[in-house]
mmCIF file of C-alpha atoms in Angstrom:
data_model
loop_
_atom_site.group_PDB
_atom_site.id
_atom_site.type_symbol
_atom_site.label_atom_id
_atom_site.label_comp_id
_atom_site.label_asym_id
_atom_site.label_seq_id
_atom_site.Cartn_x
_atom_site.Cartn_y
_atom_site.Cartn_z
ATOM 1 C CA MET Y 17 0.205 -0.509 0.024
ATOM 2 C CA LYS Y 18 3.001 2.243 0.429
ATOM 3 C CA ASP Y 19 4.424 1.804 -2.901
ATOM 4 C CA VAL Y 20 0.561 3.063 -3.968
ATOM 5 C CA ILE Y 21 0.224 6.109 -1.675
ATOM 6 C CA ASN Y 22 3.292 7.879 -2.528
ATOM 7 C CA TYR Y 23 2.426 7.769 -6.933
ATOM 8 C CA ASN Y 24 -1.678 8.500 -6.348
ATOM 9 C CA TYR Y 25 -0.189 11.204 -4.438
ATOM 10 C CA ASN Y 26 3.710 11.949 -5.256
ATOM 11 C CA PHE Y 27 3.815 11.362 -1.431
ATOM 12 C CA ASP Y 28 8.018 9.720 -0.560
ATOM 13 C CA VAL Y 29 6.247 8.476 2.301
ATOM 14 C CA ASN Y 30 8.567 5.291 4.780
ATOM 15 C CA GLU Y 31 6.769 4.299 6.616
ATOM 16 C CA ILE Y 32 2.692 2.955 7.651
ATOM 17 C CA GLU Y 33 0.657 1.375 9.441
ATOM 18 C CA GLU Y 34 -2.286 -0.879 7.366
ATOM 19 C CA ASN Y 35 -5.305 -1.642 8.772
ATOM 20 C CA LYS Y 36 -8.435 -3.596 7.236
ATOM 21 C CA ASN Y 37 -10.052 -0.978 5.625
ATOM 22 C CA TYR Y 38 -7.784 1.748 5.982
ATOM 23 C CA THR Y 39 -4.264 3.048 5.709
ATOM 24 C CA SER Y 40 -2.189 5.467 8.855
ATOM 25 C CA PHE Y 41 0.782 7.669 8.255
ATOM 26 C CA LYS Y 42 2.345 11.227 9.425
ATOM 27 C CA TYR Y 43 4.068 13.320 6.363
ATOM 28 C CA ASN Y 44 5.168 16.748 7.169
ATOM 29 C CA GLY Y 45 4.043 16.698 10.490
ATOM 30 C CA GLU Y 46 -0.180 15.834 9.425
ATOM 31 C CA TYR Y 47 -1.589 12.709 9.960
ATOM 32 C CA PHE Y 48 -3.682 10.873 6.744
ATOM 33 C CA TYR Y 49 -5.141 8.359 6.508
ATOM 34 C CA PHE Y 50 -6.446 6.002 3.139
ATOM 35 C CA VAL Y 51 -9.749 5.146 3.501
ATOM 36 C CA PHE Y 52 -11.893 2.175 2.005
ATOM 37 C CA PHE Y 53 -14.692 4.021 0.334
ATOM 38 C CA ASN Y 54 -17.537 2.483 2.416
ATOM 39 C CA ARG Y 55 -21.063 4.227 0.887
ATOM 40 C CA ILE Y 56 -22.328 3.900 -2.610
ATOM 41 C CA GLU Y 57 -19.772 6.710 -5.677
ATOM 42 C CA GLU Y 58 -23.339 9.135 -6.768
ATOM 43 C CA GLU Y 59 -22.870 10.733 -3.125
ATOM 44 C CA LEU Y 60 -19.296 11.266 -3.394
ATOM 45 C CA ASN Y 61 -20.810 14.942 -4.616
ATOM 46 C CA ASP Y 62 -22.660 15.256 -1.637
ATOM 47 C CA LEU Y 63 -19.945 14.640 0.494
ATOM 48 C CA ILE Y 64 -17.427 16.690 -1.536
ATOM 49 C CA GLU Y 65 -19.852 20.528 -1.417
ATOM 50 C CA ILE Y 66 -20.511 19.254 2.529
ATOM 51 C CA CYS Y 67 -17.034 19.046 2.949
ATOM 52 C CA TYR Y 68 -16.476 22.957 0.679
ATOM 53 C CA GLU Y 69 -19.898 24.316 2.847
ATOM 54 C CA LEU Y 70 -18.462 23.262 6.442
ATOM 55 C CA LYS Y 71 -14.828 24.682 5.161
ATOM 56 C CA LEU Y 72 -16.163 27.591 4.796
ATOM 57 C CA LYS Y 73 -18.287 28.359 7.870
ATOM 58 C CA GLY Y 74 -14.970 27.276 9.628
ATOM 59 C CA ILE Y 75 -16.444 24.172 10.696
ATOM 60 C CA ARG Y 76 -13.295 21.028 11.430
ATOM 61 C CA VAL Y 77 -14.446 18.801 8.664
ATOM 62 C CA HIS Y 78 -10.740 16.368 7.580
ATOM 63 C CA ASP Y 79 -10.093 17.287 4.135
ATOM 64 C CA ILE Y 80 -10.550 15.518 1.130
ATOM 65 C CA ILE Y 81 -7.154 15.349 0.061
ATOM 66 C CA LEU Y 82 -7.528 14.930 -4.428
ATOM 67 C CA ASN Y 83 -4.837 12.474 -6.223
ATOM 68 C CA ARG Y 84 -2.485 13.189 -8.840
ATOM 69 C CA TYR Y 85 -4.984 12.460 -11.948
ATOM 70 C CA ASN Y 86 -7.554 15.642 -9.630
ATOM 71 C CA LYS Y 87 -10.083 12.881 -8.442
ATOM 72 C CA VAL Y 88 -11.283 11.972 -4.565
ATOM 73 C CA LEU Y 89 -11.642 8.121 -5.237
ATOM 74 C CA THR Y 90 -8.541 5.679 -6.124
ATOM 75 C CA LYS Y 91 -8.767 2.388 -6.884
ATOM 76 C CA VAL Y 92 -6.714 -0.144 -5.619
ATOM 77 C CA GLY Y 93 -7.393 -4.077 -6.745
ATOM 78 C CA GLU Y 94 -11.366 -3.926 -6.915
ATOM 79 C CA ASN Y 95 -12.092 -0.544 -4.306
ATOM 80 C CA ASN Y 96 -12.030 2.486 -3.782
ATOM 81 C CA TYR Y 97 -10.122 4.100 -1.509
ATOM 82 C CA ILE Y 98 -9.775 8.165 -0.318
ATOM 83 C CA MET Y 99 -7.318 9.891 1.160
ATOM 84 C CA LEU Y 100 -7.907 12.564 4.349
ATOM 85 C CA LYS Y 101 -5.675 14.764 5.873
ATOM 86 C CA LEU Y 102 -6.375 15.329 10.074
ATOM 87 C CA ASN Y 103 -7.873 18.030 10.707
ATOM 88 C CA CYS Y 104 -8.040 17.428 14.929
ATOM 89 C CA LYS Y 105 -5.492 15.890 16.633
ATOM 90 C CA LYS Y 106 -5.429 11.627 17.005
ATOM 91 C CA ASP Y 107 -7.181 11.619 19.279
ATOM 92 C CA GLU Y 108 -9.267 13.928 19.769
ATOM 93 C CA ILE Y 109 -12.100 13.427 22.394
ATOM 94 C CA ILE Y 110 -15.474 15.347 21.767
ATOM 95 C CA ASN Y 111 -17.881 15.425 24.415
ATOM 96 C CA PHE Y 112 -21.532 15.707 24.581
ATOM 97 C CA ILE Y 113 -21.609 19.259 24.429
ATOM 98 C CA GLU Y 114 -19.224 20.044 21.102
ATOM 99 C CA ILE Y 115 -21.421 16.559 19.424
ATOM 100 C CA CYS Y 116 -25.111 18.885 20.162
ATOM 101 C CA GLU Y 117 -23.475 22.586 19.065
ATOM 102 C CA TYR Y 118 -22.514 20.688 16.104
ATOM 103 C CA THR Y 119 -25.266 18.632 14.824
ATOM 104 C CA SER Y 120 -27.148 22.758 15.082
ATOM 105 C CA LYS Y 121 -24.199 24.070 13.115
ATOM 106 C CA LEU Y 122 -25.403 22.803 9.087
ATOM 107 C CA LYS Y 123 -29.045 22.001 7.879
ATOM 108 C CA LEU Y 124 -30.550 20.516 5.397
ATOM 109 C CA ASN Y 125 -32.356 23.038 2.879
ATOM 110 C CA GLY Y 126 -35.383 20.569 1.727
ATOM 111 C CA ASN Y 127 -34.476 16.888 0.798
ATOM 112 C CA ASN Y 128 -33.600 17.066 -1.374
ATOM 113 C CA SER Y 129 -29.867 15.241 -0.860
ATOM 114 C CA ARG Y 130 -29.001 11.625 -1.793
ATOM 115 C CA LEU Y 131 -27.646 11.615 1.673
ATOM 116 C CA TYR Y 132 -30.976 12.926 3.579
ATOM 117 C CA ARG Y 133 -31.720 8.937 5.778
ATOM 118 C CA ASN Y 134 -35.486 9.847 7.962
ATOM 119 C CA ASN Y 135 -37.330 7.518 6.744
ATOM 120 C CA TRP Y 136 -36.687 4.375 9.743
ATOM 121 C CA GLY Y 137 -39.854 2.944 10.016
ATOM 122 C CA ASP Y 138 -39.009 1.346 6.562
ATOM 123 C CA LEU Y 139 -35.144 0.984 6.954
ATOM 124 C CA TRP Y 140 -35.431 -0.837 10.065
ATOM 125 C CA SER Y 141 -38.275 -2.584 9.218
ATOM 126 C CA LYS Y 142 -36.405 -4.070 5.921
ATOM 127 C CA LYS Y 143 -33.087 -4.411 8.286
ATOM 128 C CA ILE Y 144 -35.407 -6.515 10.322
ATOM 129 C CA ASP Y 145 -37.063 -8.552 7.395
ATOM 130 C CA TYR Y 146 -32.725 -9.372 6.146
ATOM 131 C CA PHE Y 147 -32.114 -10.270 10.464
ATOM 132 C CA GLU Y 148 -34.486 -12.742 10.462
ATOM 133 C CA TYR Y 149 -33.844 -14.833 7.091
ATOM 134 C CA GLN Y 150 -31.006 -14.232 7.786
ATOM 135 C CA ILE Y 151 -30.735 -16.209 11.142
ATOM 136 C CA LYS Y 152 -33.078 -19.504 10.098
ATOM 137 C CA GLU Y 153 -30.522 -19.542 7.202
ATOM 138 C CA ILE Y 154 -26.620 -19.204 9.164
ATOM 139 C CA GLY Y 155 -27.604 -18.528 12.347
ATOM 140 C CA LYS Y 156 -28.658 -21.637 13.754
ATOM 141 C CA ASN Y 157 -25.087 -22.301 15.425
ATOM 142 C CA LYS Y 158 -24.732 -19.679 16.866
ATOM 143 C CA GLN Y 159 -26.715 -19.704 20.732
ATOM 144 C CA ILE Y 160 -26.580 -17.028 22.042
ATOM 145 C CA VAL Y 161 -27.901 -15.295 19.248
ATOM 146 C CA LEU Y 162 -31.070 -17.275 19.765
ATOM 147 C CA ASP Y 163 -31.512 -17.553 22.768
ATOM 148 C CA SER Y 164 -31.696 -13.251 21.989
ATOM 149 C CA PHE Y 165 -33.123 -12.957 18.939
ATOM 150 C CA SER Y 166 -36.839 -12.702 19.051
ATOM 151 C CA TYR Y 167 -36.321 -10.031 22.684
ATOM 152 C CA TYR Y 168 -33.876 -7.847 20.599
ATOM 153 C CA ILE Y 169 -36.932 -7.564 16.982
ATOM 154 C CA GLY Y 170 -39.482 -7.582 19.435
ATOM 155 C CA LEU Y 171 -38.252 -4.280 20.108
ATOM 156 C CA ALA Y 172 -37.279 -3.093 16.774
ATOM 157 C CA GLU Y 173 -41.266 -3.857 15.857
ATOM 158 C CA ASN Y 174 -41.956 -1.410 19.283
ATOM 159 C CA ALA Y 175 -40.198 0.843 17.594
ATOM 160 C CA ILE Y 176 -40.942 0.990 14.506
ATOM 161 C CA SER Y 177 -45.132 0.840 15.193
ATOM 162 C CA TYR Y 178 -43.360 4.008 17.141
ATOM 163 C CA VAL Y 179 -42.372 5.616 14.595
ATOM 164 C CA ASN Y 180 -44.942 4.927 12.111
ATOM 165 C CA LYS Y 181 -47.346 6.439 14.172
ATOM 166 C CA VAL Y 182 -45.711 9.066 15.006
ATOM 167 C CA ASN Y 183 -45.712 9.924 11.229
ATOM 168 C CA ARG Y 184 -49.230 9.197 10.650
ATOM 169 C CA THR Y 185 -49.850 11.726 13.690
ATOM 170 C CA ILE Y 186 -47.880 14.149 14.219
ATOM 171 C CA GLY Y 187 -45.405 14.210 11.430
ATOM 172 C CA LEU Y 188 -42.270 16.272 9.746
ATOM 173 C CA LYS Y 189 -42.577 19.866 9.948
ATOM 174 C CA GLU Y 190 -40.267 21.367 8.360
ATOM 175 C CA TYR Y 191 -39.367 23.983 11.054
ATOM 176 C CA ASP Y 192 -38.110 19.807 12.396
ATOM 177 C CA ASN Y 193 -33.993 20.313 12.240
ATOM 178 C CA ILE Y 194 -32.710 18.397 9.556
ATOM 179 C CA SER Y 195 -28.783 18.607 10.605
ATOM 180 C CA LEU Y 196 -25.867 17.434 9.888
ATOM 181 C CA SER Y 197 -25.691 13.736 11.293
ATOM 182 C CA HIS Y 198 -23.264 10.965 11.475
ATOM 183 C CA ARG Y 199 -23.907 6.719 10.064
ATOM 184 C CA ARG Y 200 -22.920 5.697 13.938
ATOM 185 C CA ILE Y 201 -21.994 7.825 16.279
ATOM 186 C CA PHE Y 202 -19.057 5.379 19.145
ATOM 187 C CA ALA Y 203 -17.688 5.572 22.567
ATOM 188 C CA PRO Y 204 -15.320 7.636 23.298
ATOM 189 C CA ASN Y 205 -16.348 9.779 20.539
ATOM 190 C CA ILE Y 206 -12.813 10.239 18.906
ATOM 191 C CA GLY Y 207 -11.890 13.199 16.665
ATOM 192 C CA LEU Y 208 -10.853 11.172 14.124
ATOM 193 C CA ASN Y 209 -13.807 9.265 13.034
ATOM 194 C CA TYR Y 210 -16.137 11.867 13.822
ATOM 195 C CA PHE Y 211 -13.976 14.810 11.956
ATOM 196 C CA ASN Y 212 -14.673 11.499 9.321
ATOM 197 C CA PRO Y 213 -17.596 13.267 6.289
ATOM 198 C CA LEU Y 214 -17.728 9.088 4.730
ATOM 199 C CA SER Y 215 -19.487 8.634 8.095
ATOM 200 C CA PHE Y 216 -22.056 11.812 7.045
ATOM 201 C CA ILE Y 217 -25.336 12.038 6.466
ATOM 202 C CA PHE Y 218 -28.537 14.037 7.230
ATOM 203 C CA ASP Y 219 -31.364 12.901 8.997
ATOM 204 C CA LEU Y 220 -32.752 15.274 12.707
ATOM 205 C CA GLU Y 221 -30.116 16.617 14.833
ATOM 206 C CA VAL Y 222 -31.373 13.860 17.104
ATOM 207 C CA ARG Y 223 -30.248 11.144 15.672
ATOM 208 C CA ASP Y 224 -27.235 11.472 16.793
ATOM 209 C CA ILE Y 225 -28.115 12.871 20.548
ATOM 210 C CA ALA Y 226 -29.931 8.894 21.129
ATOM 211 C CA GLU Y 227 -27.347 6.920 19.210
ATOM 212 C CA TYR Y 228 -24.323 8.828 21.326
ATOM 213 C CA LEU Y 229 -26.884 8.271 25.083
ATOM 214 C CA LYS Y 230 -27.099 4.509 23.283
ATOM 215 C CA THR Y 231 -23.363 4.145 23.339
ATOM 216 C CA ILE Y 232 -22.490 5.095 26.507
ATOM 217 C CA PHE Y 233 -24.806 3.209 28.164
ATOM 218 C CA PHE Y 234 -23.147 0.106 27.461
ATOM 219 C CA ASN Y 235 -19.724 1.769 28.461
ATOM 220 C CA ASN Y 236 -21.453 2.876 32.249
ATOM 221 C CA GLU Y 237 -21.114 6.003 31.754
ATOM 222 C CA ASP Y 238 -24.445 8.672 32.434
ATOM 223 C CA SER Y 239 -27.153 8.342 29.805
ATOM 224 C CA LEU Y 240 -29.705 10.158 31.506
ATOM 225 C CA LEU Y 241 -27.287 13.143 33.077
ATOM 226 C CA ASP Y 242 -27.126 13.626 29.253
ATOM 227 C CA LEU Y 243 -30.296 13.380 27.562
ATOM 228 C CA LYS Y 244 -30.855 16.083 30.649
ATOM 229 C CA THR Y 245 -28.453 18.017 30.065
ATOM 230 C CA TYR Y 246 -29.626 18.034 25.832
ATOM 231 C CA LEU Y 247 -33.195 18.653 27.005
ATOM 232 C CA LYS Y 248 -32.711 22.101 29.785
ATOM 233 C CA ILE Y 249 -30.096 23.492 26.437
ATOM 234 C CA LYS Y 250 -32.316 22.565 23.561
ATOM 235 C CA LYS Y 251 -35.637 23.277 22.836
ATOM 236 C CA LEU Y 252 -36.697 19.789 20.091
ATOM 237 C CA THR Y 253 -40.659 20.308 18.357
ATOM 238 C CA PRO Y 254 -42.849 17.381 18.898
ATOM 239 C CA TYR Y 255 -42.449 15.936 16.226
ATOM 240 C CA SER Y 256 -38.611 15.293 17.226
ATOM 241 C CA TYR Y 257 -39.377 15.055 21.119
ATOM 242 C CA ASN Y 258 -41.059 11.216 20.299
ATOM 243 C CA MET Y 259 -38.622 10.139 17.900
ATOM 244 C CA LEU Y 260 -35.872 10.845 20.192
ATOM 245 C CA PHE Y 261 -37.441 8.635 22.477
ATOM 246 C CA ALA Y 262 -37.931 5.357 19.173
ATOM 247 C CA ARG Y 263 -33.995 6.538 18.222
ATOM 248 C CA LEU Y 264 -33.629 5.526 22.363
ATOM 249 C CA LEU Y 265 -36.065 3.592 21.397
ATOM 250 C CA TYR Y 266 -34.423 0.459 18.280
ATOM 251 C CA PRO Y 267 -32.120 -1.485 19.879
ATOM 252 C CA SER Y 268 -29.361 0.026 17.007
ATOM 253 C CA TYR Y 269 -26.462 -1.706 20.104
ATOM 254 C CA TYR Y 270 -27.464 -4.945 19.552
ATOM 255 C CA PHE Y 271 -28.350 -4.877 15.737
ATOM 256 C CA ASP Y 272 -24.467 -3.722 15.124
ATOM 257 C CA ILE Y 273 -22.963 -6.783 16.897
ATOM 258 C CA TYR Y 274 -24.741 -9.237 15.590
ATOM 259 C CA GLU Y 275 -24.067 -7.198 12.227
ATOM 260 C CA ASP Y 276 -20.845 -8.574 12.768
ATOM 261 C CA ILE Y 277 -20.936 -11.784 14.278
ATOM 262 C CA MET Y 278 -22.677 -12.565 10.884
ATOM 263 C CA ASN Y 279 -20.236 -10.548 8.944
ATOM 264 C CA ASN Y 280 -17.676 -14.028 10.591
ATOM 265 C CA ASN Y 281 -16.231 -9.982 12.424
ATOM 266 C CA GLN Y 282 -17.353 -10.878 15.145
ATOM 267 C CA ASP Y 283 -17.462 -13.253 18.371
ATOM 268 C CA GLU Y 284 -21.173 -13.933 19.389
ATOM 269 C CA GLU Y 285 -19.162 -14.535 22.726
ATOM 270 C CA LYS Y 286 -19.633 -9.749 22.330
ATOM 271 C CA LEU Y 287 -23.611 -9.916 23.230
ATOM 272 C CA VAL Y 288 -23.157 -11.361 26.545
ATOM 273 C CA TYR Y 289 -22.829 -7.927 28.140
ATOM 274 C CA ILE Y 290 -25.485 -6.319 26.086
ATOM 275 C CA ILE Y 291 -28.176 -9.332 26.931
ATOM 276 C CA GLU Y 292 -27.120 -8.959 30.332
ATOM 277 C CA LYS Y 293 -27.914 -5.109 30.944
ATOM 278 C CA VAL Y 294 -31.661 -6.503 29.137
ATOM 279 C CA ASN Y 295 -33.878 -5.133 32.785
ATOM 280 C CA ASP Y 296 -30.923 -2.285 33.296
ATOM 281 C CA TYR Y 297 -31.809 -0.820 30.067
ATOM 282 C CA GLU Y 298 -34.956 -1.440 30.137
ATOM 283 C CA LEU Y 299 -35.721 0.607 33.005
ATOM 284 C CA PHE Y 300 -33.007 3.973 31.535
ATOM 285 C CA LEU Y 301 -35.911 3.963 28.685
ATOM 286 C CA VAL Y 302 -38.545 4.465 31.145
ATOM 287 C CA LYS Y 303 -36.642 7.346 32.889
ATOM 288 C CA ALA Y 304 -35.847 8.773 29.682
ATOM 289 C CA TYR Y 305 -39.601 8.817 28.705
ATOM 290 C CA GLU Y 306 -39.922 10.401 32.590
ATOM 291 C CA GLU Y 307 -38.368 12.857 30.800
ATOM 292 C CA ILE Y 308 -38.560 13.365 27.765
ATOM 293 C CA SER Y 309 -42.192 13.939 28.609
ATOM 294 C CA ARG Y 310 -42.096 16.628 30.704
ATOM 295 C CA TYR Y 311 -41.307 19.039 27.550
ATOM 296 C CA SER Y 312 -43.889 17.297 25.196
ATOM 297 C CA TYR Y 313 -46.105 14.310 24.952
ATOM 298 C CA LEU Y 314 -45.093 10.756 23.971
ATOM 299 C CA ASP Y 315 -47.127 8.512 22.627
ATOM 300 C CA LYS Y 316 -47.980 5.450 25.325
ATOM 301 C CA ILE Y 317 -45.708 2.611 25.391
ATOM 302 C CA ASP Y 318 -48.404 -0.070 28.211
ATOM 303 C CA TRP Y 319 -44.932 -2.240 28.674
ATOM 304 C CA LEU Y 320 -43.316 0.849 29.608
ATOM 305 C CA ILE Y 321 -45.862 1.960 31.434
ATOM 306 C CA LYS Y 322 -46.675 -0.968 33.535
ATOM 307 C CA LYS Y 323 -43.208 -1.391 34.521
ATOM 308 C CA LYS Y 324 -43.300 1.965 36.006
ATOM 309 C CA LEU Y 325 -45.473 1.046 37.731
#
């Protein structure tokens, strides 16, 4: 890979660090990442435009470096790669307040971007259908998955029903913020990932907040405290309050690991910790429901209300 980088970018790099989806190195005092392009090519122009607009506004994003042919993508075998120059310290942590601020810095006018992702109910339904087919075909020997799968499918179906009802009864309004968001948020939230344009999408600003809260919950951090902080500093619409809770309800934390297991990238033992915290997370959902209900009416979920009682 070193020869590919040196040739295509006119670099003179001596030492590189290779990982599965990227190669990293330091050159002239700057950190660079040669990253597998994990998006469809039709989204590339939108991503480039976002980077340009962020730079104009003085908002941090990693720089996309063109190759010697003045192109963004570089072919390596059958795959496309993209060169990024970091615009943060390599190990910089982006905290919760910074996430709250970042989500409000770039809005989408209309829904004509290829990066728009607000059809949660439909996307989740398709995923669940695929997971149910998949586990019948290749999951028969994965006992931990088999023992837990039905519960999380049920939770997901609950979230899908909730989203669909909110869309019918309240619906997205023109004053609901469709903001720069991420496909996934990690904890600790490292700038290397957070400012990577390949992770960008447009969605409700509560998407990133909910995903971060779920992630830190399973890192044994106080996600309820951060939720309370967010609700105090952000005024949302009734639609966004409800969708914030719907996102907390949907068990992406389980399905992300499930997909890695099915792709043979993770041992199913990784799920044990998630499963052992089922009751704790249900209690968090009850408390989150109570907190968000202080700001807006939330559609009722009978089993949560019973758990509260």
